[in-house]
mmCIF file of C-alpha atoms in Angstrom:
data_model
loop_
_atom_site.group_PDB
_atom_site.id
_atom_site.type_symbol
_atom_site.label_atom_id
_atom_site.label_comp_id
_atom_site.label_asym_id
_atom_site.label_seq_id
_atom_site.Cartn_x
_atom_site.Cartn_y
_atom_site.Cartn_z
ATOM 1 C CA UNK T 43 -76.110 8.801 -4.089
ATOM 2 C CA UNK T 44 -73.956 7.227 -6.726
ATOM 3 C CA UNK T 45 -72.157 10.123 -7.513
ATOM 4 C CA UNK T 46 -71.260 10.145 -3.553
ATOM 5 C CA UNK T 47 -69.861 6.672 -3.547
ATOM 6 C CA UNK T 48 -67.901 7.312 -6.544
ATOM 7 C CA UNK T 49 -66.275 10.422 -4.934
ATOM 8 C CA UNK T 50 -65.165 8.806 -2.069
ATOM 9 C CA UNK T 51 -63.946 5.966 -3.876
ATOM 10 C CA UNK T 52 -61.439 8.297 -5.602
ATOM 11 C CA UNK T 53 -61.000 10.246 -2.554
ATOM 12 C CA UNK T 54 -59.569 6.840 -0.709
ATOM 13 C CA UNK T 55 -57.701 5.846 -3.619
ATOM 14 C CA UNK T 56 -56.269 9.568 -3.642
ATOM 15 C CA UNK T 57 -55.058 8.952 0.076
ATOM 16 C CA UNK T 58 -53.619 5.270 -0.647
ATOM 17 C CA UNK T 59 -51.854 6.536 -3.420
ATOM 18 C CA UNK T 60 -50.619 9.458 -0.967
ATOM 19 C CA UNK T 61 -49.210 7.098 1.480
ATOM 20 C CA UNK T 62 -47.471 5.001 -0.797
ATOM 21 C CA UNK T 63 -45.436 7.826 -2.000
ATOM 22 C CA UNK T 64 -44.490 8.447 1.913
ATOM 23 C CA UNK T 65 -43.829 5.257 2.493
ATOM 24 C CA UNK T 66 -41.452 4.926 -0.437
ATOM 25 C CA UNK T 67 -39.663 7.927 0.301
ATOM 26 C CA UNK T 68 -40.524 10.326 -2.575
ATOM 27 C CA UNK T 69 -41.143 13.976 -2.333
ATOM 28 C CA UNK T 70 -44.693 15.120 -2.204
ATOM 29 C CA UNK T 71 -43.661 18.415 -3.984
ATOM 30 C CA UNK T 72 -41.544 17.686 -7.023
ATOM 31 C CA UNK T 73 -41.261 21.507 -7.518
ATOM 32 C CA UNK T 74 -38.660 23.282 -7.677
ATOM 33 C CA UNK T 75 -35.310 23.386 -5.623
ATOM 34 C CA UNK T 76 -32.498 25.643 -4.388
ATOM 35 C CA UNK T 77 -29.699 26.080 -6.562
ATOM 36 C CA UNK T 78 -26.850 24.824 -3.882
ATOM 37 C CA UNK T 79 -24.551 22.458 -5.471
ATOM 38 C CA UNK T 80 -23.709 19.125 -3.756
ATOM 39 C CA UNK T 81 -21.409 16.057 -4.415
ATOM 40 C CA UNK T 82 -22.834 13.582 -7.010
ATOM 41 C CA UNK T 83 -25.015 10.686 -6.032
ATOM 42 C CA UNK T 84 -25.718 7.659 -7.149
ATOM 43 C CA UNK T 85 -29.238 6.078 -6.738
ATOM 44 C CA UNK T 86 -30.850 6.056 -3.072
ATOM 45 C CA UNK T 87 -28.563 3.999 -0.684
ATOM 46 C CA UNK T 88 -25.488 3.948 -2.579
ATOM 47 C CA UNK T 89 -22.534 6.081 -3.685
ATOM 48 C CA UNK T 90 -23.306 4.899 -7.968
ATOM 49 C CA UNK T 91 -21.070 6.697 -9.934
ATOM 50 C CA UNK T 92 -19.105 9.757 -9.017
ATOM 51 C CA UNK T 93 -17.040 12.302 -11.284
ATOM 52 C CA UNK T 94 -14.124 13.854 -9.480
ATOM 53 C CA UNK T 95 -14.748 17.019 -12.200
ATOM 54 C CA UNK T 96 -18.505 17.146 -11.110
ATOM 55 C CA UNK T 97 -16.740 17.946 -7.868
ATOM 56 C CA UNK T 98 -14.995 20.514 -8.907
ATOM 57 C CA UNK T 99 -11.538 19.180 -9.607
ATOM 58 C CA UNK T 100 -9.888 21.127 -12.942
ATOM 59 C CA UNK T 101 -7.056 18.108 -13.933
ATOM 60 C CA UNK T 102 -5.042 20.943 -15.593
ATOM 61 C CA UNK T 103 -2.245 20.461 -13.521
ATOM 62 C CA UNK T 104 -2.040 23.835 -11.769
ATOM 63 C CA UNK T 105 -4.990 23.848 -9.953
ATOM 64 C CA UNK T 106 -4.986 22.015 -6.479
ATOM 65 C CA UNK T 107 -7.861 19.256 -6.801
ATOM 66 C CA UNK T 108 -7.062 18.026 -3.333
ATOM 67 C CA UNK T 109 -10.506 19.169 -1.857
ATOM 68 C CA UNK T 110 -12.660 17.392 -4.919
ATOM 69 C CA UNK T 111 -10.810 14.300 -4.366
ATOM 70 C CA UNK T 112 -11.518 14.359 -0.612
ATOM 71 C CA UNK T 113 -14.997 15.446 -1.189
ATOM 72 C CA UNK T 114 -16.272 12.687 -3.602
ATOM 73 C CA UNK T 115 -14.402 9.819 -1.596
ATOM 74 C CA UNK T 116 -16.313 11.097 1.465
ATOM 75 C CA UNK T 117 -19.173 10.293 -0.572
ATOM 76 C CA UNK T 118 -18.462 7.039 -1.842
ATOM 77 C CA UNK T 119 -17.037 5.504 1.489
ATOM 78 C CA UNK T 120 -20.388 6.812 3.283
ATOM 79 C CA UNK T 121 -22.391 4.700 1.251
ATOM 80 C CA UNK T 122 -24.291 1.672 2.080
ATOM 81 C CA UNK T 123 -23.994 0.212 -1.141
ATOM 82 C CA UNK T 124 -20.973 -0.214 -4.064
ATOM 83 C CA UNK T 125 -19.541 3.027 -5.108
ATOM 84 C CA UNK T 126 -17.771 4.045 -8.697
ATOM 85 C CA UNK T 127 -15.637 7.014 -8.285
ATOM 86 C CA UNK T 128 -14.563 7.991 -11.811
ATOM 87 C CA UNK T 129 -11.546 10.167 -12.625
ATOM 88 C CA UNK T 130 -11.905 11.979 -16.481
ATOM 89 C CA UNK T 131 -8.800 12.497 -18.826
ATOM 90 C CA UNK T 132 -6.274 15.226 -17.351
ATOM 91 C CA UNK T 133 -3.568 15.950 -14.917
ATOM 92 C CA UNK T 134 -4.572 16.414 -11.296
ATOM 93 C CA UNK T 135 -2.127 18.290 -9.094
ATOM 94 C CA UNK T 136 -2.802 16.970 -5.214
ATOM 95 C CA UNK T 137 -1.395 17.610 -1.745
ATOM 96 C CA UNK T 138 -1.432 14.761 0.483
ATOM 97 C CA UNK T 139 -4.662 12.659 0.287
ATOM 98 C CA UNK T 140 -5.717 10.036 2.678
ATOM 99 C CA UNK T 141 -8.345 7.550 1.127
ATOM 100 C CA UNK T 142 -9.247 6.498 4.453
ATOM 101 C CA UNK T 143 -11.770 3.385 5.617
ATOM 102 C CA UNK T 144 -13.230 1.297 6.733
ATOM 103 C CA UNK T 145 -16.104 2.505 4.025
ATOM 104 C CA UNK T 146 -19.754 0.715 4.248
ATOM 105 C CA UNK T 147 -19.435 -0.423 0.873
ATOM 106 C CA UNK T 148 -17.091 -1.354 -1.701
ATOM 107 C CA UNK T 149 -15.504 1.198 -3.753
ATOM 108 C CA UNK T 150 -13.563 1.122 -7.060
ATOM 109 C CA UNK T 151 -11.414 3.886 -8.102
ATOM 110 C CA UNK T 152 -11.471 3.973 -11.928
ATOM 111 C CA UNK T 153 -8.968 6.212 -13.163
ATOM 112 C CA UNK T 154 -8.699 7.729 -16.775
ATOM 113 C CA UNK T 155 -6.038 10.797 -16.032
ATOM 114 C CA UNK T 156 -3.079 11.162 -14.157
ATOM 115 C CA UNK T 157 -2.165 12.291 -10.397
ATOM 116 C CA UNK T 158 0.872 14.689 -10.087
ATOM 117 C CA UNK T 159 2.512 15.816 -6.622
ATOM 118 C CA UNK T 160 3.709 19.004 -5.895
ATOM 119 C CA UNK T 161 7.655 19.223 -6.690
ATOM 120 C CA UNK T 162 8.698 21.118 -3.718
ATOM 121 C CA UNK T 163 10.293 19.014 -0.791
ATOM 122 C CA UNK T 164 8.109 20.286 2.034
ATOM 123 C CA UNK T 165 8.508 18.742 6.101
ATOM 124 C CA UNK T 166 6.575 15.462 6.392
ATOM 125 C CA UNK T 167 6.288 13.157 9.159
ATOM 126 C CA UNK T 168 7.925 10.119 8.973
ATOM 127 C CA UNK T 169 7.012 6.898 6.694
ATOM 128 C CA UNK T 170 4.247 9.323 5.520
ATOM 129 C CA UNK T 171 2.729 8.904 2.040
ATOM 130 C CA UNK T 172 1.996 11.409 -0.971
ATOM 131 C CA UNK T 173 -1.255 8.966 -1.652
ATOM 132 C CA UNK T 174 -2.664 6.909 0.860
ATOM 133 C CA UNK T 175 -5.172 4.248 0.559
ATOM 134 C CA UNK T 176 -5.620 3.102 4.302
ATOM 135 C CA UNK T 177 -8.222 0.237 5.614
ATOM 136 C CA UNK T 178 -10.068 -0.923 2.789
ATOM 137 C CA UNK T 179 -11.664 -3.826 2.405
ATOM 138 C CA UNK T 180 -13.115 -4.705 -1.199
ATOM 139 C CA UNK T 181 -11.000 -1.873 -2.631
ATOM 140 C CA UNK T 182 -10.436 -1.994 -6.427
ATOM 141 C CA UNK T 183 -8.095 0.679 -8.389
ATOM 142 C CA UNK T 184 -8.144 0.222 -11.741
ATOM 143 C CA UNK T 185 -5.432 2.904 -13.313
ATOM 144 C CA UNK T 186 -6.000 2.149 -17.149
ATOM 145 C CA UNK T 187 -2.328 3.002 -17.049
ATOM 146 C CA UNK T 188 -2.748 6.185 -15.027
ATOM 147 C CA UNK T 189 0.593 7.905 -13.804
ATOM 148 C CA UNK T 190 1.181 8.963 -10.073
ATOM 149 C CA UNK T 191 4.183 11.410 -10.635
ATOM 150 C CA UNK T 192 5.740 12.455 -7.604
ATOM 151 C CA UNK T 193 8.107 14.896 -9.205
ATOM 152 C CA UNK T 194 10.871 14.028 -6.800
ATOM 153 C CA UNK T 195 13.722 15.289 -8.703
ATOM 154 C CA UNK T 196 14.412 18.145 -6.053
ATOM 155 C CA UNK T 197 14.028 15.633 -3.645
ATOM 156 C CA UNK T 198 16.837 12.956 -4.515
ATOM 157 C CA UNK T 199 19.154 16.178 -4.259
ATOM 158 C CA UNK T 200 18.178 16.805 -0.396
ATOM 159 C CA UNK T 201 18.400 12.917 0.060
ATOM 160 C CA UNK T 202 21.613 12.554 2.504
ATOM 161 C CA UNK T 203 19.916 8.995 3.222
ATOM 162 C CA UNK T 204 23.162 7.323 2.282
ATOM 163 C CA UNK T 205 25.117 9.480 4.887
ATOM 164 C CA UNK T 206 22.896 9.613 7.601
ATOM 165 C CA UNK T 207 20.794 6.196 7.695
ATOM 166 C CA UNK T 208 18.028 8.523 8.005
ATOM 167 C CA UNK T 209 15.671 7.607 4.917
ATOM 168 C CA UNK T 210 11.986 8.341 6.355
ATOM 169 C CA UNK T 211 11.679 11.906 6.130
ATOM 170 C CA UNK T 212 10.398 11.818 2.355
ATOM 171 C CA UNK T 213 6.874 10.946 1.321
ATOM 172 C CA UNK T 214 6.207 7.607 -0.471
ATOM 173 C CA UNK T 215 4.238 7.901 -3.861
ATOM 174 C CA UNK T 216 1.451 5.577 -3.141
ATOM 175 C CA UNK T 217 0.744 3.687 0.792
ATOM 176 C CA UNK T 218 -1.557 0.674 0.579
ATOM 177 C CA UNK T 219 -1.823 -0.142 4.347
ATOM 178 C CA UNK T 220 -4.544 -2.195 6.265
ATOM 179 C CA UNK T 221 -6.033 -3.243 2.815
ATOM 180 C CA UNK T 222 -8.340 -6.606 2.566
ATOM 181 C CA UNK T 223 -9.266 -8.401 -0.440
ATOM 182 C CA UNK T 224 -8.594 -5.640 -2.896
ATOM 183 C CA UNK T 225 -6.930 -5.322 -6.052
ATOM 184 C CA UNK T 226 -4.640 -2.795 -7.474
ATOM 185 C CA UNK T 227 -4.609 -2.946 -11.613
ATOM 186 C CA UNK T 228 -2.855 -1.012 -14.076
ATOM 187 C CA UNK T 229 -0.826 1.922 -12.538
ATOM 188 C CA UNK T 230 2.511 3.321 -12.724
ATOM 189 C CA UNK T 231 4.441 5.142 -10.269
ATOM 190 C CA UNK T 232 6.756 7.552 -11.625
ATOM 191 C CA UNK T 233 9.831 10.016 -10.105
ATOM 192 C CA UNK T 234 8.940 9.328 -6.506
ATOM 193 C CA UNK T 235 10.441 10.993 -3.616
ATOM 194 C CA UNK T 236 11.351 8.045 -1.789
ATOM 195 C CA UNK T 237 9.882 4.593 -2.191
ATOM 196 C CA UNK T 238 7.335 4.436 -4.787
ATOM 197 C CA UNK T 239 4.708 1.815 -3.254
ATOM 198 C CA UNK T 240 4.679 0.373 0.038
ATOM 199 C CA UNK T 241 2.155 -2.515 0.626
ATOM 200 C CA UNK T 242 1.679 -2.970 4.728
ATOM 201 C CA UNK T 243 -0.657 -4.749 6.785
ATOM 202 C CA UNK T 244 -2.542 -6.400 3.936
ATOM 203 C CA UNK T 245 -4.077 -9.661 3.442
ATOM 204 C CA UNK T 246 -4.985 -10.857 0.331
ATOM 205 C CA UNK T 247 -4.364 -7.809 -1.976
ATOM 206 C CA UNK T 248 -3.334 -8.497 -5.565
ATOM 207 C CA UNK T 249 -1.344 -6.307 -7.889
ATOM 208 C CA UNK T 250 -1.197 -6.638 -11.441
ATOM 209 C CA UNK T 251 0.250 -4.340 -14.495
ATOM 210 C CA UNK T 252 2.061 -1.955 -12.186
ATOM 211 C CA UNK T 253 4.994 0.229 -13.626
ATOM 212 C CA UNK T 254 8.002 1.925 -11.861
ATOM 213 C CA UNK T 255 9.690 4.517 -13.465
ATOM 214 C CA UNK T 256 12.595 6.523 -11.937
ATOM 215 C CA UNK T 257 16.438 6.945 -12.969
ATOM 216 C CA UNK T 258 19.159 5.277 -11.631
ATOM 217 C CA UNK T 259 20.479 8.517 -9.283
ATOM 218 C CA UNK T 260 16.737 8.416 -7.731
ATOM 219 C CA UNK T 261 18.108 7.265 -4.233
ATOM 220 C CA UNK T 262 16.043 4.824 -1.824
ATOM 221 C CA UNK T 263 13.437 4.830 -4.635
ATOM 222 C CA UNK T 264 12.587 1.177 -3.921
ATOM 223 C CA UNK T 265 10.053 0.103 -6.764
ATOM 224 C CA UNK T 266 7.489 -2.031 -4.370
ATOM 225 C CA UNK T 267 8.090 -2.463 -0.655
ATOM 226 C CA UNK T 268 5.909 -5.085 0.803
ATOM 227 C CA UNK T 269 5.985 -5.810 4.445
ATOM 228 C CA UNK T 270 3.816 -7.492 7.130
ATOM 229 C CA UNK T 271 1.417 -9.106 4.999
ATOM 230 C CA UNK T 272 -0.437 -11.950 4.213
ATOM 231 C CA UNK T 273 -1.265 -13.371 0.571
ATOM 232 C CA UNK T 274 -0.124 -10.806 -1.449
ATOM 233 C CA UNK T 275 0.226 -11.390 -5.325
ATOM 234 C CA UNK T 276 2.449 -8.960 -7.510
ATOM 235 C CA UNK T 277 1.862 -10.352 -10.862
ATOM 236 C CA UNK T 278 3.571 -8.456 -13.844
ATOM 237 C CA UNK T 279 5.246 -5.603 -13.413
ATOM 238 C CA UNK T 280 7.995 -3.315 -15.052
ATOM 239 C CA UNK T 281 10.398 -1.453 -12.867
ATOM 240 C CA UNK T 282 12.841 0.939 -13.598
ATOM 241 C CA UNK T 283 14.177 2.521 -10.355
ATOM 242 C CA UNK T 284 17.381 3.733 -7.818
ATOM 243 C CA UNK T 285 17.087 0.786 -5.665
ATOM 244 C CA UNK T 286 15.495 -2.551 -4.720
ATOM 245 C CA UNK T 287 13.056 -3.404 -7.829
ATOM 246 C CA UNK T 288 11.251 -5.269 -5.148
ATOM 247 C CA UNK T 289 11.841 -5.243 -1.421
ATOM 248 C CA UNK T 290 10.296 -7.684 0.818
ATOM 249 C CA UNK T 291 10.033 -6.780 4.588
ATOM 250 C CA UNK T 292 9.550 -8.677 7.989
ATOM 251 C CA UNK T 293 6.085 -10.380 8.808
ATOM 252 C CA UNK T 294 5.354 -11.143 5.035
ATOM 253 C CA UNK T 295 3.730 -14.435 4.457
ATOM 254 C CA UNK T 296 2.479 -16.215 1.334
ATOM 255 C CA UNK T 297 3.986 -13.761 -1.131
ATOM 256 C CA UNK T 298 4.173 -14.362 -4.816
ATOM 257 C CA UNK T 299 6.320 -12.340 -7.204
ATOM 258 C CA UNK T 300 5.769 -13.268 -10.793
ATOM 259 C CA UNK T 301 6.487 -11.695 -14.273
ATOM 260 C CA UNK T 302 8.731 -8.792 -12.805
ATOM 261 C CA UNK T 303 10.731 -6.693 -15.604
ATOM 262 C CA UNK T 304 13.350 -5.336 -13.193
ATOM 263 C CA UNK T 305 16.118 -3.137 -14.205
ATOM 264 C CA UNK T 306 18.144 -0.439 -13.670
ATOM 265 C CA UNK T 307 17.937 -1.133 -9.959
ATOM 266 C CA UNK T 308 19.296 -3.352 -7.364
ATOM 267 C CA UNK T 309 17.427 -6.738 -7.628
ATOM 268 C CA UNK T 310 14.793 -8.094 -5.979
ATOM 269 C CA UNK T 311 15.743 -8.737 -2.251
ATOM 270 C CA UNK T 312 14.033 -10.356 0.806
ATOM 271 C CA UNK T 313 15.171 -7.924 3.343
ATOM 272 C CA UNK T 314 16.895 -6.134 4.906
ATOM 273 C CA UNK T 315 16.306 -8.170 8.073
ATOM 274 C CA UNK T 316 17.383 -7.399 11.388
ATOM 275 C CA UNK T 317 17.994 -4.074 11.511
ATOM 276 C CA UNK T 318 15.362 -3.687 14.372
ATOM 277 C CA UNK T 319 14.130 -5.221 17.401
ATOM 278 C CA UNK T 320 10.906 -7.520 17.304
ATOM 279 C CA UNK T 321 10.853 -7.929 13.478
ATOM 280 C CA UNK T 322 8.053 -10.606 12.788
ATOM 281 C CA UNK T 323 8.965 -13.946 10.464
ATOM 282 C CA UNK T 324 9.498 -14.062 6.837
ATOM 283 C CA UNK T 325 7.700 -17.302 5.543
ATOM 284 C CA UNK T 326 6.547 -18.370 2.100
ATOM 285 C CA UNK T 327 7.946 -16.139 -0.419
ATOM 286 C CA UNK T 328 7.849 -16.976 -4.066
ATOM 287 C CA UNK T 329 10.023 -15.407 -6.662
ATOM 288 C CA UNK T 330 9.342 -16.642 -10.060
ATOM 289 C CA UNK T 331 9.510 -15.805 -14.310
ATOM 290 C CA UNK T 332 11.197 -12.636 -13.915
ATOM 291 C CA UNK T 333 13.558 -10.607 -15.705
ATOM 292 C CA UNK T 334 16.773 -8.704 -14.282
ATOM 293 C CA UNK T 335 18.744 -6.349 -16.284
ATOM 294 C CA UNK T 336 21.427 -4.241 -15.755
ATOM 295 C CA UNK T 337 20.986 -4.212 -11.880
ATOM 296 C CA UNK T 338 23.425 -3.982 -9.130
ATOM 297 C CA UNK T 339 22.101 -7.432 -7.739
ATOM 298 C CA UNK T 340 20.088 -9.880 -8.799
ATOM 299 C CA UNK T 341 18.002 -12.283 -6.249
ATOM 300 C CA UNK T 342 19.102 -12.059 -2.876
ATOM 301 C CA UNK T 343 18.398 -12.189 0.820
ATOM 302 C CA UNK T 344 20.511 -9.651 2.956
ATOM 303 C CA UNK T 345 20.321 -9.161 6.961
ATOM 304 C CA UNK T 346 22.404 -7.159 9.351
ATOM 305 C CA UNK T 347 25.146 -8.325 11.569
ATOM 306 C CA UNK T 348 24.490 -7.902 15.237
ATOM 307 C CA UNK T 349 20.756 -7.943 14.570
ATOM 308 C CA UNK T 350 18.315 -9.527 17.006
ATOM 309 C CA UNK T 351 16.880 -12.708 16.752
ATOM 310 C CA UNK T 352 14.850 -13.551 13.477
ATOM 311 C CA UNK T 353 13.577 -15.718 10.851
ATOM 312 C CA UNK T 354 13.331 -15.897 7.252
ATOM 313 C CA UNK T 355 12.235 -19.891 5.554
ATOM 314 C CA UNK T 356 10.434 -21.469 2.540
ATOM 315 C CA UNK T 357 11.657 -18.728 0.157
ATOM 316 C CA UNK T 358 12.204 -19.973 -3.483
ATOM 317 C CA UNK T 359 13.542 -18.031 -6.434
ATOM 318 C CA UNK T 360 12.929 -19.732 -9.899
ATOM 319 C CA UNK T 361 12.873 -19.760 -13.499
ATOM 320 C CA UNK T 362 15.068 -15.923 -13.348
ATOM 321 C CA UNK T 363 16.683 -14.614 -16.309
ATOM 322 C CA UNK T 364 19.697 -12.421 -15.632
ATOM 323 C CA UNK T 365 21.021 -10.029 -18.079
ATOM 324 C CA UNK T 366 24.403 -8.437 -17.263
ATOM 325 C CA UNK T 367 23.577 -8.275 -13.817
ATOM 326 C CA UNK T 368 26.409 -7.830 -10.761
ATOM 327 C CA UNK T 369 26.102 -10.892 -8.463
ATOM 328 C CA UNK T 370 22.901 -12.672 -9.490
ATOM 329 C CA UNK T 371 22.617 -14.772 -6.629
ATOM 330 C CA UNK T 372 23.037 -13.440 -3.333
ATOM 331 C CA UNK T 373 23.033 -14.182 0.610
ATOM 332 C CA UNK T 374 24.472 -11.756 2.445
ATOM 333 C CA UNK T 375 23.956 -11.854 6.481
ATOM 334 C CA UNK T 376 26.829 -9.293 6.712
ATOM 335 C CA UNK T 377 24.845 -6.494 5.273
ATOM 336 C CA UNK T 378 26.223 -3.377 6.083
ATOM 337 C CA UNK T 379 25.372 -0.249 3.852
ATOM 338 C CA UNK T 380 25.800 2.452 6.627
ATOM 339 C CA UNK T 381 28.747 3.241 9.062
ATOM 340 C CA UNK T 382 26.298 2.167 12.085
ATOM 341 C CA UNK T 383 26.902 -1.540 11.607
ATOM 342 C CA UNK T 384 28.051 -3.750 14.214
ATOM 343 C CA UNK T 385 30.721 -5.365 11.979
ATOM 344 C CA UNK T 386 31.888 -8.583 12.799
ATOM 345 C CA UNK T 387 29.124 -9.465 15.240
ATOM 346 C CA UNK T 388 27.061 -12.568 13.426
ATOM 347 C CA UNK T 389 23.388 -11.938 12.170
ATOM 348 C CA UNK T 390 21.311 -13.912 14.497
ATOM 349 C CA UNK T 391 18.112 -14.297 11.423
ATOM 350 C CA UNK T 392 17.832 -17.757 10.639
ATOM 351 C CA UNK T 393 17.494 -18.646 7.430
ATOM 352 C CA UNK T 394 16.191 -22.095 6.405
ATOM 353 C CA UNK T 395 14.610 -23.812 3.400
ATOM 354 C CA UNK T 396 15.595 -21.506 0.707
ATOM 355 C CA UNK T 397 16.082 -22.426 -2.985
ATOM 356 C CA UNK T 398 17.663 -20.922 -5.712
ATOM 357 C CA UNK T 399 16.151 -22.922 -9.177
ATOM 358 C CA UNK T 400 16.632 -22.237 -12.780
ATOM 359 C CA UNK T 401 18.793 -19.380 -12.727
ATOM 360 C CA UNK T 402 20.236 -18.512 -15.830
ATOM 361 C CA UNK T 403 21.880 -15.606 -18.080
ATOM 362 C CA UNK T 404 25.357 -13.380 -17.916
ATOM 363 C CA UNK T 405 26.991 -11.873 -14.512
ATOM 364 C CA UNK T 406 28.568 -8.675 -14.809
ATOM 365 C CA UNK T 407 30.963 -9.535 -12.022
ATOM 366 C CA UNK T 408 33.134 -12.861 -11.677
ATOM 367 C CA UNK T 409 31.122 -13.743 -8.560
ATOM 368 C CA UNK T 410 28.061 -14.701 -9.827
ATOM 369 C CA UNK T 411 27.014 -16.793 -6.914
ATOM 370 C CA UNK T 412 27.905 -15.373 -3.410
ATOM 371 C CA UNK T 413 26.156 -17.134 -0.536
ATOM 372 C CA UNK T 414 27.426 -15.117 3.242
ATOM 373 C CA UNK T 415 25.620 -16.839 5.880
ATOM 374 C CA UNK T 416 26.149 -16.312 9.742
ATOM 375 C CA UNK T 417 28.651 -17.472 11.695
ATOM 376 C CA UNK T 418 26.798 -17.607 14.734
ATOM 377 C CA UNK T 419 23.323 -18.712 13.213
ATOM 378 C CA UNK T 420 23.854 -20.848 10.299
ATOM 379 C CA UNK T 421 21.723 -21.353 7.362
ATOM 380 C CA UNK T 422 20.131 -24.780 6.826
ATOM 381 C CA UNK T 423 18.834 -26.306 3.897
ATOM 382 C CA UNK T 424 19.905 -23.689 1.305
ATOM 383 C CA UNK T 425 20.002 -25.160 -2.298
ATOM 384 C CA UNK T 426 21.223 -24.396 -5.918
ATOM 385 C CA UNK T 427 19.613 -26.230 -8.592
ATOM 386 C CA UNK T 428 20.099 -25.557 -12.201
ATOM 387 C CA UNK T 429 22.240 -22.533 -12.190
ATOM 388 C CA UNK T 430 23.890 -21.198 -15.700
ATOM 389 C CA UNK T 431 25.736 -17.848 -14.845
ATOM 390 C CA UNK T 432 28.420 -16.825 -17.373
ATOM 391 C CA UNK T 433 30.821 -13.817 -17.124
ATOM 392 C CA UNK T 434 32.875 -12.953 -19.844
ATOM 393 C CA UNK T 435 34.906 -10.162 -18.838
ATOM 394 C CA UNK T 436 38.845 -9.984 -18.562
ATOM 395 C CA UNK T 437 38.656 -11.238 -15.185
ATOM 396 C CA UNK T 438 38.243 -15.196 -16.547
ATOM 397 C CA UNK T 439 34.735 -17.095 -16.044
ATOM 398 C CA UNK T 440 32.623 -16.815 -13.464
ATOM 399 C CA UNK T 441 32.883 -18.302 -10.126
ATOM 400 C CA UNK T 442 30.825 -19.130 -7.115
ATOM 401 C CA UNK T 443 32.013 -18.164 -3.463
ATOM 402 C CA UNK T 444 30.666 -19.480 0.048
ATOM 403 C CA UNK T 445 30.877 -18.465 3.721
ATOM 404 C CA UNK T 446 29.905 -20.514 6.753
ATOM 405 C CA UNK T 447 27.763 -22.497 4.463
ATOM 406 C CA UNK T 448 27.397 -25.879 2.106
ATOM 407 C CA UNK T 449 24.495 -25.387 -0.052
ATOM 408 C CA UNK T 450 22.472 -28.505 -1.242
ATOM 409 C CA UNK T 451 23.319 -29.147 -5.125
ATOM 410 C CA UNK T 452 21.064 -30.325 -8.071
ATOM 411 C CA UNK T 453 21.195 -30.577 -11.716
ATOM 412 C CA UNK T 454 23.577 -28.094 -13.872
ATOM 413 C CA UNK T 455 26.289 -26.033 -11.769
ATOM 414 C CA UNK T 456 27.944 -22.994 -13.814
ATOM 415 C CA UNK T 457 29.571 -21.748 -12.215
ATOM 416 C CA UNK T 458 30.752 -24.766 -10.000
ATOM 417 C CA UNK T 459 29.674 -23.666 -6.440
ATOM 418 C CA UNK T 460 31.634 -22.516 -3.586
ATOM 419 C CA UNK T 461 35.070 -22.597 -5.320
ATOM 420 C CA UNK T 462 36.037 -19.580 -3.456
ATOM 421 C CA UNK T 463 35.412 -18.194 0.200
ATOM 422 C CA UNK T 464 33.016 -15.192 -0.082
ATOM 423 C CA UNK T 465 34.053 -12.284 1.540
ATOM 424 C CA UNK T 466 30.954 -8.984 2.476
ATOM 425 C CA UNK T 467 31.238 -6.080 0.249
ATOM 426 C CA UNK T 468 30.655 -5.631 -3.401
#
């Protein structure tokens, strides 16, 4: 009887152990599995750490690695918990990729290698991108100095944007669209076929330690374009490109641009605004502690003549150093880069509460401060404070020119403001 009771006890313990194992989701038979490969996964219920090379990427600069990136992204995005995609050293050739959300949990892309676009210029949809990050929350991109190489030299030769005004037929290098509470750190975009980076419809996004590198002949390669976004911070960037280093489009609110080194390029610009109907207001833009060197413009606001009604207000440019910059300070409400402008028709974009403060350095042109406001919708409360811009050319010392406006002046004013009537054009 004693032996029987012991046997029953052992059997009961085994049954309980088996039931607990089933409840915890562990397999009853841990024996050999089939040999079919699958994307690497982390702990149960999370994406864990995912390696693109484990998913088949070669990183040799010639093999198309697009499929491997899409596979690991699918695994990471569908995971219930945090996931990290690791990209080891190498050069990864990829075609157009959209890292699409929303994802179930936060995703981090940890880069230690570079991404490389095809050099050929193929047909693309208007306003498309090469690398797209779309509809993501709590996303982190740690670039660790990684390069996104658009291989754009062939595209620049085929770009007739300056003649036609149609500039959207080439891919943007990197697009961040619909990101919330996200960080982009330590990446460089080089030789983009069109804009380098486009930040659109984002909220509470920080970009840090950003590099942009393309030669002056790379037409329409704006460095970083920000539009229809709230609470974007661009903190630290070195930008060399063939167009605006930073361009700020309609719908931008509460933007901070800080510690940007710009040049060569076309400077840092709000606009252009007013080209299209139903543009959203620009409100609360601060550009500060920047160095602009050997550029075609410095800090500027540009709106199209004959524009629909629009608003741009509470804009501050402060603590900016200019080094051999053409027209370091500029408001141009007669901006007309193409032949289809409504020349002579006043812009209806209302500019108000605009401040240029502590702007110093050297101007490559005699006109160092040029302020042209709309004759139909006058600027209000445009302020110049502590301006010190010198010109050493044969034309004589720097001058300030104005049209349709009278700025509020405080502090040092070199050159004296509004001693000439400003005219549109270079």
